[in-house]
């Protein structure tokens, strides 16, 4: 069992579903909640079937359930295979959709060393998410935020912190994502978030995040690096 990574991925799915906007997205959220209650990691066959779905929103119901931090998992391998084939003639229409590509790119940056992901794939995934974070699609932006948090680059953290100025509903996600990042110095990003915070509750959350950096963040990040994958 991999409780650390399972918990992280479960929290990611919950936060993605708290952010969608519009009737279609709310319906999708309910469907994913039902699916997650009935299933854990989708099978590789289910991942491939979802990539042949008629729409990206339908495909997302399965793809968002994939726990990409799980080592040597066949469903993760299927996701990474689709990522590598995304520009080939084998790619399905859904695999060419920006939302699905953002979900796959997040998986690339979140995946463990087995199955291996090349440096070129990680670079391409990060570049894609740097574009996706500018989208107006909340699900795409959340995938981008959480994927870019894995790069530990100051510029990516600042891009995450600036999202709430454009999409205020994503303030809580941005706070959680920046404060849980293992980037060397997230204080500038937290300061940016504090400038755009709209409510006392959000300012309290930022104060708690800043305190967490001083009291347990190093240990948490060390455990994340040392945990078996």
PDB file of N, CA and C in Angstrom, residues 12 63 68 79-80 82-84 86 95 97-111 117 121-132 140 143-144 146-148 150-151:
ATOM      1  N   UNK A  12      -6.215  15.670  -4.228  1.00  0.00           N
ATOM      2  CA  UNK A  12      -6.203  16.382  -5.505  1.00  0.00           C
ATOM      3  C   UNK A  12      -7.550  16.281  -6.194  1.00  0.00           C
ATOM      4  N   UNK A  63      -9.927   9.599 -15.986  1.00  0.00           N
ATOM      5  CA  UNK A  63      -8.527  10.024 -15.922  1.00  0.00           C
ATOM      6  C   UNK A  63      -8.194  10.726 -14.607  1.00  0.00           C
ATOM      7  N   UNK A  68      -1.303   8.833 -10.086  1.00  0.00           N
ATOM      8  CA  UNK A  68      -0.075   8.773 -10.882  1.00  0.00           C
ATOM      9  C   UNK A  68       1.182   8.610 -10.057  1.00  0.00           C
ATOM     10  N   UNK A  79      -1.653   5.785 -19.212  1.00  0.00           N
ATOM     11  CA  UNK A  79      -1.753   7.240 -19.303  1.00  0.00           C
ATOM     12  C   UNK A  79      -0.489   7.819 -19.934  1.00  0.00           C
ATOM     13  N   UNK A  80       0.666   7.341 -19.506  1.00  0.00           N
ATOM     14  CA  UNK A  80       1.924   7.854 -20.037  1.00  0.00           C
ATOM     15  C   UNK A  80       2.094   7.467 -21.508  1.00  0.00           C
ATOM     16  N   UNK A  82      -0.356   7.201 -23.631  1.00  0.00           N
ATOM     17  CA  UNK A  82      -1.211   8.140 -24.367  1.00  0.00           C
ATOM     18  C   UNK A  82      -0.540   9.499 -24.473  1.00  0.00           C
ATOM     19  N   UNK A  83       0.155   9.905 -23.429  1.00  0.00           N
ATOM     20  CA  UNK A  83       0.877  11.172 -23.467  1.00  0.00           C
ATOM     21  C   UNK A  83       1.934  11.148 -24.567  1.00  0.00           C
ATOM     22  N   UNK A  84       2.702  10.064 -24.633  1.00  0.00           N
ATOM     23  CA  UNK A  84       3.774   9.985 -25.631  1.00  0.00           C
ATOM     24  C   UNK A  84       3.223   9.927 -27.058  1.00  0.00           C
ATOM     25  N   UNK A  86       0.511  11.498 -28.049  1.00  0.00           N
ATOM     26  CA  UNK A  86      -0.496  12.556 -28.176  1.00  0.00           C
ATOM     27  C   UNK A  86      -0.462  13.289 -29.516  1.00  0.00           C
ATOM     28  N   UNK A  95      -7.561  12.585 -26.780  1.00  0.00           N
ATOM     29  CA  UNK A  95      -6.167  12.771 -26.362  1.00  0.00           C
ATOM     30  C   UNK A  95      -5.576  14.059 -26.913  1.00  0.00           C
ATOM     31  N   UNK A  97      -7.446  16.840 -26.881  1.00  0.00           N
ATOM     32  CA  UNK A  97      -8.188  17.903 -26.215  1.00  0.00           C
ATOM     33  C   UNK A  97      -7.315  18.575 -25.144  1.00  0.00           C
ATOM     34  N   UNK A  98      -7.373  19.903 -25.026  1.00  0.00           N
ATOM     35  CA  UNK A  98      -6.528  20.603 -24.041  1.00  0.00           C
ATOM     36  C   UNK A  98      -6.744  20.159 -22.597  1.00  0.00           C
ATOM     37  N   UNK A  99      -7.994  19.884 -22.202  1.00  0.00           N
ATOM     38  CA  UNK A  99      -8.246  19.434 -20.830  1.00  0.00           C
ATOM     39  C   UNK A  99      -7.582  18.098 -20.568  1.00  0.00           C
ATOM     40  N   UNK A 100      -7.769  17.146 -21.455  1.00  0.00           N
ATOM     41  CA  UNK A 100      -7.178  15.819 -21.276  1.00  0.00           C
ATOM     42  C   UNK A 100      -5.658  15.907 -21.305  1.00  0.00           C
ATOM     43  N   UNK A 101      -5.128  16.736 -22.161  1.00  0.00           N
ATOM     44  CA  UNK A 101      -3.675  16.893 -22.209  1.00  0.00           C
ATOM     45  C   UNK A 101      -3.135  17.479 -20.908  1.00  0.00           C
ATOM     46  N   UNK A 102      -3.881  18.382 -20.311  1.00  0.00           N
ATOM     47  CA  UNK A 102      -3.444  18.938 -19.029  1.00  0.00           C
ATOM     48  C   UNK A 102      -3.451  17.863 -17.945  1.00  0.00           C
ATOM     49  N   UNK A 103      -4.474  17.013 -17.946  1.00  0.00           N
ATOM     50  CA  UNK A 103      -4.538  15.924 -16.963  1.00  0.00           C
ATOM     51  C   UNK A 103      -3.375  14.958 -17.179  1.00  0.00           C
ATOM     52  N   UNK A 104      -3.084  14.633 -18.442  1.00  0.00           N
ATOM     53  CA  UNK A 104      -1.968  13.737 -18.724  1.00  0.00           C
ATOM     54  C   UNK A 104      -0.637  14.375 -18.333  1.00  0.00           C
ATOM     55  N   UNK A 105      -0.476  15.669 -18.613  1.00  0.00           N
ATOM     56  CA  UNK A 105       0.771  16.355 -18.265  1.00  0.00           C
ATOM     57  C   UNK A 105       0.969  16.380 -16.746  1.00  0.00           C
ATOM     58  N   UNK A 106      -0.118  16.600 -16.003  1.00  0.00           N
ATOM     59  CA  UNK A 106      -0.040  16.516 -14.541  1.00  0.00           C
ATOM     60  C   UNK A 106       0.449  15.139 -14.121  1.00  0.00           C
ATOM     61  N   UNK A 107      -0.050  14.104 -14.777  1.00  0.00           N
ATOM     62  CA  UNK A 107       0.356  12.733 -14.453  1.00  0.00           C
ATOM     63  C   UNK A 107       1.840  12.534 -14.734  1.00  0.00           C
ATOM     64  N   UNK A 108       2.323  13.094 -15.837  1.00  0.00           N
ATOM     65  CA  UNK A 108       3.744  12.975 -16.169  1.00  0.00           C
ATOM     66  C   UNK A 108       4.608  13.541 -15.048  1.00  0.00           C
ATOM     67  N   UNK A 109       4.247  14.709 -14.556  1.00  0.00           N
ATOM     68  CA  UNK A 109       5.057  15.352 -13.521  1.00  0.00           C
ATOM     69  C   UNK A 109       4.870  14.715 -12.153  1.00  0.00           C
ATOM     70  N   UNK A 110       3.766  13.991 -11.957  1.00  0.00           N
ATOM     71  CA  UNK A 110       3.489  13.364 -10.660  1.00  0.00           C
ATOM     72  C   UNK A 110       3.946  11.917 -10.590  1.00  0.00           C
ATOM     73  N   UNK A 111       4.294  11.338 -11.718  1.00  0.00           N
ATOM     74  CA  UNK A 111       4.566   9.901 -11.751  1.00  0.00           C
ATOM     75  C   UNK A 111       5.879   9.564 -11.067  1.00  0.00           C
ATOM     76  N   UNK A 117       9.874   8.128 -16.861  1.00  0.00           N
ATOM     77  CA  UNK A 117       9.463   9.248 -17.707  1.00  0.00           C
ATOM     78  C   UNK A 117      10.720  10.029 -18.048  1.00  0.00           C
ATOM     79  N   UNK A 121      10.018  14.404 -21.704  1.00  0.00           N
ATOM     80  CA  UNK A 121       8.584  14.345 -21.417  1.00  0.00           C
ATOM     81  C   UNK A 121       8.225  15.287 -20.276  1.00  0.00           C
ATOM     82  N   UNK A 122       9.054  15.324 -19.244  1.00  0.00           N
ATOM     83  CA  UNK A 122       8.771  16.203 -18.114  1.00  0.00           C
ATOM     84  C   UNK A 122       8.847  17.676 -18.538  1.00  0.00           C
ATOM     85  N   UNK A 123       9.817  17.989 -19.386  1.00  0.00           N
ATOM     86  CA  UNK A 123       9.934  19.360 -19.879  1.00  0.00           C
ATOM     87  C   UNK A 123       8.721  19.741 -20.716  1.00  0.00           C
ATOM     88  N   UNK A 124       8.313  18.825 -21.604  1.00  0.00           N
ATOM     89  CA  UNK A 124       7.147  19.102 -22.451  1.00  0.00           C
ATOM     90  C   UNK A 124       5.883  19.244 -21.622  1.00  0.00           C
ATOM     91  N   UNK A 125       5.748  18.403 -20.589  1.00  0.00           N
ATOM     92  CA  UNK A 125       4.564  18.478 -19.721  1.00  0.00           C
ATOM     93  C   UNK A 125       4.527  19.806 -18.983  1.00  0.00           C
ATOM     94  N   UNK A 126       5.660  20.223 -18.455  1.00  0.00           N
ATOM     95  CA  UNK A 126       5.702  21.501 -17.730  1.00  0.00           C
ATOM     96  C   UNK A 126       5.374  22.662 -18.662  1.00  0.00           C
ATOM     97  N   UNK A 127       5.912  22.626 -19.884  1.00  0.00           N
ATOM     98  CA  UNK A 127       5.626  23.697 -20.846  1.00  0.00           C
ATOM     99  C   UNK A 127       4.143  23.748 -21.183  1.00  0.00           C
ATOM    100  N   UNK A 128       3.532  22.573 -21.346  1.00  0.00           N
ATOM    101  CA  UNK A 128       2.101  22.530 -21.646  1.00  0.00           C
ATOM    102  C   UNK A 128       1.294  23.127 -20.494  1.00  0.00           C
ATOM    103  N   UNK A 129       1.655  22.787 -19.268  1.00  0.00           N
ATOM    104  CA  UNK A 129       0.905  23.279 -18.113  1.00  0.00           C
ATOM    105  C   UNK A 129       1.114  24.773 -17.902  1.00  0.00           C
ATOM    106  N   UNK A 130       2.265  25.291 -18.317  1.00  0.00           N
ATOM    107  CA  UNK A 130       2.466  26.744 -18.224  1.00  0.00           C
ATOM    108  C   UNK A 130       1.525  27.486 -19.162  1.00  0.00           C
ATOM    109  N   UNK A 131       1.121  26.840 -20.214  1.00  0.00           N
ATOM    110  CA  UNK A 131       0.103  27.417 -21.095  1.00  0.00           C
ATOM    111  C   UNK A 131      -1.296  27.164 -20.536  1.00  0.00           C
ATOM    112  N   UNK A 132      -1.525  25.944 -20.030  1.00  0.00           N
ATOM    113  CA  UNK A 132      -2.848  25.567 -19.530  1.00  0.00           C
ATOM    114  C   UNK A 132      -3.279  26.399 -18.338  1.00  0.00           C
ATOM    115  N   UNK A 140      -8.886  22.476 -15.932  1.00  0.00           N
ATOM    116  CA  UNK A 140      -7.591  22.523 -16.590  1.00  0.00           C
ATOM    117  C   UNK A 140      -6.591  23.323 -15.760  1.00  0.00           C
ATOM    118  N   UNK A 143      -5.366  21.298 -12.707  1.00  0.00           N
ATOM    119  CA  UNK A 143      -4.358  20.312 -13.107  1.00  0.00           C
ATOM    120  C   UNK A 143      -3.022  20.996 -13.370  1.00  0.00           C
ATOM    121  N   UNK A 144      -3.076  22.174 -14.011  1.00  0.00           N
ATOM    122  CA  UNK A 144      -1.846  22.910 -14.294  1.00  0.00           C
ATOM    123  C   UNK A 144      -1.174  23.381 -13.009  1.00  0.00           C
ATOM    124  N   UNK A 146      -1.338  22.172  -9.981  1.00  0.00           N
ATOM    125  CA  UNK A 146      -0.767  21.092  -9.168  1.00  0.00           C
ATOM    126  C   UNK A 146       0.407  20.420  -9.870  1.00  0.00           C
ATOM    127  N   UNK A 147       0.354  20.358 -11.195  1.00  0.00           N
ATOM    128  CA  UNK A 147       1.499  19.820 -11.921  1.00  0.00           C
ATOM    129  C   UNK A 147       2.704  20.734 -11.799  1.00  0.00           C
ATOM    130  N   UNK A 148       2.490  22.038 -11.975  1.00  0.00           N
ATOM    131  CA  UNK A 148       3.602  22.982 -11.913  1.00  0.00           C
ATOM    132  C   UNK A 148       4.190  23.086 -10.517  1.00  0.00           C
ATOM    133  N   UNK A 150       5.029  20.763  -8.829  1.00  0.00           N
ATOM    134  CA  UNK A 150       6.041  19.702  -8.756  1.00  0.00           C
ATOM    135  C   UNK A 150       7.390  20.154  -9.301  1.00  0.00           C
ATOM    136  N   UNK A 151       7.412  21.220 -10.116  1.00  0.00           N
ATOM    137  CA  UNK A 151       8.687  21.645 -10.704  1.00  0.00           C
ATOM    138  C   UNK A 151       9.582  22.322  -9.681  1.00  0.00           C
TER     139      UNK A 151
END
